[in-house]
Amino acid sequence: MIPEGQKVLVVIPAYNEHGRIGEVVRAVKGVLPSAKILVVNDCSSDDTGKEAVDAGAFVVTHIINLGYGAALETGYLYALQYGYELIVQMDGDGQHLPDEVPKILAPVLDGEADIVIGSRYLFSKNNYNTSFVRKAGQKFFGTILSVISGYKITDPTSGFQCLNRNAFELFSRGQFPHDFPDADVLLMAHYAGFRVKEVPVVMRKRSGGESMHDGLKPLYYVIKMILAITMVFLSQRRWKQYVS
């Protein structure tokens, strides 16, 4: 599946995923035996880091909790430093199925896209259940992004992605959001001239742990994302300078 000599890094941000992260790492190793797995342990208070190491991952640990986006950026910086050409990013809670990784890898390997998003909503018989508020937010921001960019986005909050080196290099320049890198980041990529594509994937609900969309966080998310999209839109000239 991965061409010989192609360096692929699997980046898995993790915060208090003890009891889940080990299974995820072992499953990824079974699907991508030649890829390196990097678990970014965002200052977990449980044994997430040890469990990931025992399962065969390389672990980088933040000494303070920095947030999901910051954990991803740590992975991007690691990939740049050590010469990786592709990143597969997925969550450590078991939502993203390693068997679905080939679907998000293929368009990048074939040169069809720079960023591929695994969408849970592209299947005609989608059985992924989420709260009304969260689904409405996904629809709202997906519609805004689709109108501005001209390509259809159904799942802007999906963290199940594949990025080529040009894409994750852009996201390593210091403007990557530390908490919710979603529609605003995809808009940055659009203005920078990157090709973004969605592919249908199966996801399952998280089996435990704490979601970054729990409690009052969806309200904060909506306000923050509206402001972030507005800022990206107003500063689009900055991102267009990266167009080759």
Coordinates of C-alpha atoms in Angstrom, one line a residue:
M1 CA 0.0 0.0 0.0
I2 CA 2.8 2.4 0.8
P3 CA 5.5 2.6 -1.9
E4 CA 8.9 1.4 -0.9
G5 CA 11.0 4.2 0.5
Q6 CA 8.1 6.5 1.2
K7 CA 8.3 7.8 4.8
V8 CA 4.9 7.9 6.5
L9 CA 4.3 9.1 10.0
V10 CA 1.0 8.3 11.8
V11 CA 0.3 11.1 14.3
I12 CA -2.1 10.3 17.2
P13 CA -2.8 13.1 19.7
A14 CA -3.9 11.6 23.0
Y15 CA -5.1 12.9 26.3
N16 CA -6.2 10.5 29.0
E17 CA -6.8 7.6 26.5
H18 CA -5.6 4.8 28.8
G19 CA -7.5 1.6 27.9
R20 CA -7.9 2.7 24.3
I21 CA -4.6 4.0 22.9
G22 CA -2.8 0.6 23.0
E23 CA -5.5 -1.1 20.9
V24 CA -5.4 1.8 18.4
V25 CA -1.6 1.6 18.1
R26 CA -1.5 -2.1 17.6
A27 CA -4.3 -1.9 15.0
V28 CA -2.4 0.8 13.1
K29 CA 0.8 -1.3 13.1
G30 CA -1.2 -4.2 11.6
V31 CA -2.4 -2.0 8.7
L32 CA 0.7 0.1 8.2
P33 CA 3.7 -2.0 9.3
S34 CA 6.2 0.2 7.6
A35 CA 5.0 3.5 9.0
K36 CA 6.2 5.1 12.3
I37 CA 3.6 5.8 14.9
L38 CA 4.0 8.9 16.9
V39 CA 1.6 9.4 19.9
V40 CA 1.7 13.0 21.2
N41 CA 0.7 12.6 24.9
D42 CA -0.8 16.0 25.8
C43 CA 0.1 15.8 29.6
S44 CA -2.3 13.0 30.4
S45 CA -2.9 12.2 34.0
D46 CA -3.2 8.5 33.4
D47 CA -1.0 5.8 31.8
T48 CA -1.7 6.9 28.2
G49 CA 2.1 7.3 27.4
K50 CA 3.2 4.0 28.9
E51 CA 0.4 2.1 27.2
A52 CA 1.3 3.6 23.9
V53 CA 5.0 2.8 24.3
D54 CA 4.2 -0.8 25.3
A55 CA 2.1 -1.1 22.2
G56 CA 5.0 -0.1 20.0
A57 CA 4.5 3.6 19.4
F58 CA 7.1 6.4 19.9
V59 CA 5.8 8.9 22.4
V60 CA 6.4 12.6 22.8
T61 CA 4.9 14.1 26.0
H62 CA 3.9 17.7 26.6
I63 CA 4.8 18.8 30.1
I64 CA 1.6 20.8 30.3
N65 CA -1.8 20.3 28.5
L66 CA -1.6 22.4 25.3
G67 CA -4.7 21.2 23.4
Y68 CA -5.6 19.1 20.5
G69 CA -4.3 21.4 17.8
A70 CA -1.0 21.9 19.6
A71 CA -0.5 18.1 19.8
L72 CA -1.0 17.9 16.0
E73 CA 1.5 20.7 15.4
T74 CA 4.0 18.8 17.5
G75 CA 3.5 15.9 15.2
Y76 CA 3.9 18.2 12.1
L77 CA 7.2 19.6 13.5
Y78 CA 8.5 16.1 14.2
A79 CA 7.7 15.0 10.7
L80 CA 9.5 18.0 9.2
Q81 CA 12.5 17.5 11.4
Y82 CA 12.9 13.8 10.5
G83 CA 12.1 14.0 6.8
Y84 CA 8.6 12.4 6.6
E85 CA 6.7 12.9 3.3
L86 CA 3.2 12.0 4.5
I87 CA 1.2 12.2 7.7
V88 CA -1.8 10.2 8.6
Q89 CA -3.5 11.7 11.6
M90 CA -6.1 10.0 13.7
D91 CA -7.6 10.1 17.2
G92 CA -6.5 7.9 20.0
D93 CA -10.0 7.1 21.3
G94 CA -10.8 4.4 18.8
Q95 CA -13.3 6.5 16.7
H96 CA -11.1 6.3 13.6
L97 CA -10.7 2.7 12.3
P98 CA -7.2 1.8 11.1
D99 CA -8.8 -0.4 8.4
E100 CA -10.1 2.8 6.8
V101 CA -6.6 4.4 6.5
P102 CA -6.0 3.2 2.9
K103 CA -9.0 5.2 1.8
I104 CA -7.5 8.5 3.0
L105 CA -3.9 7.6 1.9
A106 CA -4.7 6.7 -1.7
P107 CA -5.7 10.1 -3.1
V108 CA -2.5 11.7 -1.6
L109 CA -0.3 8.9 -2.9
D110 CA -1.8 9.2 -6.3
G111 CA -1.3 12.9 -6.4
E112 CA -5.0 13.7 -6.5
A113 CA -5.0 15.8 -3.3
D114 CA -2.8 17.5 -0.8
I115 CA -5.2 17.0 2.1
V116 CA -7.7 14.1 2.4
I117 CA -10.4 14.2 5.0
G118 CA -12.2 11.0 6.1
S119 CA -15.9 12.0 6.3
R120 CA -18.4 10.0 8.3
Y121 CA -21.3 11.6 6.4
L122 CA -20.6 10.6 2.8
F123 CA -22.1 7.2 3.1
S124 CA -25.7 6.9 1.9
K125 CA -26.4 4.7 4.9
N126 CA -24.6 6.6 7.5
N127 CA -25.3 5.3 11.0
Y128 CA -23.0 7.6 13.0
N129 CA -25.1 9.3 15.7
T130 CA -24.1 12.5 17.3
S131 CA -25.9 15.3 19.2
F132 CA -28.2 17.7 17.3
V133 CA -26.1 20.7 18.3
R134 CA -22.8 19.2 17.1
K135 CA -24.3 18.0 13.9
A136 CA -25.9 21.4 13.2
G137 CA -22.5 23.0 13.8
Q138 CA -20.8 20.6 11.4
K139 CA -23.4 21.3 8.8
F140 CA -23.2 25.1 9.3
F141 CA -19.4 25.3 9.1
G142 CA -19.3 22.8 6.3
T143 CA -21.7 24.9 4.3
I144 CA -19.7 28.1 4.9
L145 CA -16.5 26.3 3.8
S146 CA -18.1 24.8 0.8
V147 CA -19.5 28.1 -0.4
I148 CA -16.2 29.9 0.0
S149 CA -13.9 27.2 -1.4
G150 CA -16.2 25.8 -4.1
Y151 CA -15.7 22.1 -3.0
K152 CA -18.1 20.2 -0.9
I153 CA -17.1 19.6 2.7
T154 CA -19.5 17.5 4.8
D155 CA -17.3 16.8 7.9
P156 CA -15.1 19.8 8.8
T157 CA -14.5 18.5 12.3
S158 CA -13.0 15.2 11.2
G159 CA -9.5 14.7 12.6
F160 CA -9.1 11.6 10.4
Q161 CA -6.8 13.0 7.7
C162 CA -3.8 12.5 5.4
L163 CA -1.5 15.4 4.5
N164 CA 1.4 15.6 2.2
R165 CA 4.6 17.5 3.2
N166 CA 3.6 20.8 1.7
A167 CA 0.4 20.8 3.7
F168 CA 1.8 20.0 7.1
E169 CA 4.7 22.4 6.4
L170 CA 2.2 25.2 6.0
F171 CA 0.5 24.2 9.3
S172 CA 3.9 24.3 11.1
R173 CA 4.5 28.1 10.6
G174 CA 3.0 29.2 13.9
Q175 CA -0.5 30.1 13.0
F176 CA -2.1 26.7 13.7
P177 CA -4.9 26.9 16.3
H178 CA -4.1 25.1 19.6
D179 CA -7.6 23.9 20.3
F180 CA -10.0 23.4 17.3
P181 CA -8.2 23.1 14.0
D182 CA -11.2 22.5 11.8
A183 CA -12.9 24.7 9.1
D184 CA -10.5 27.6 9.7
V185 CA -7.5 25.4 8.9
L186 CA -9.2 24.0 5.8
L187 CA -9.9 27.5 4.6
M188 CA -6.2 28.4 5.1
A189 CA -5.3 25.4 3.0
H190 CA -7.7 26.5 0.3
Y191 CA -6.3 30.0 0.1
A192 CA -2.8 28.5 0.0
G193 CA -3.7 26.6 -3.1
F194 CA -3.9 23.1 -1.7
R195 CA -6.3 20.5 -3.1
V196 CA -8.6 19.2 -0.4
K197 CA -10.7 16.1 -0.9
E198 CA -13.2 14.2 1.2
V199 CA -13.6 10.4 1.1
P200 CA -16.2 8.3 2.9
V201 CA -15.1 6.4 5.9
V202 CA -16.7 4.4 8.7
M203 CA -16.3 5.8 12.2
R204 CA -17.5 4.6 15.5
K205 CA -18.4 6.5 18.6
R206 CA -15.7 6.9 21.2
S207 CA -15.8 4.2 23.9
G208 CA -14.8 6.4 26.8
G209 CA -12.6 9.3 27.9
E210 CA -13.4 13.0 27.5
S211 CA -14.5 14.6 24.3
M212 CA -13.2 18.1 23.5
H213 CA -16.8 18.9 22.5
D214 CA -18.4 18.0 25.9
G215 CA -20.3 20.4 28.2
L216 CA -20.4 24.0 27.2
K217 CA -17.5 23.6 24.8
P218 CA -19.8 23.5 21.7
L219 CA -20.9 27.0 22.5
Y220 CA -17.3 28.2 22.8
Y221 CA -16.5 26.2 19.6
V222 CA -19.1 28.0 17.5
I223 CA -18.1 31.5 18.7
K224 CA -14.4 30.7 18.3
M225 CA -14.8 29.1 14.8
I226 CA -16.9 32.0 13.5
L227 CA -14.1 34.5 14.6
A228 CA -11.4 32.2 13.3
I229 CA -13.0 31.8 9.8
T230 CA -13.5 35.6 9.7
M231 CA -9.8 36.2 10.5
V232 CA -8.6 33.7 7.9
F233 CA -11.0 35.3 5.3
L234 CA -9.7 38.8 6.1
S235 CA -6.1 37.7 5.9
Q236 CA -6.4 35.5 2.8
R237 CA -3.6 37.4 1.1
R238 CA -1.1 35.9 3.7
W239 CA -2.1 32.4 2.7
K240 CA -2.2 33.0 -1.0
Q241 CA 1.6 33.8 -0.9
Y242 CA 2.2 30.1 -0.4
V243 CA 0.6 29.2 -3.8
S244 CA 3.3 27.8 -6.0

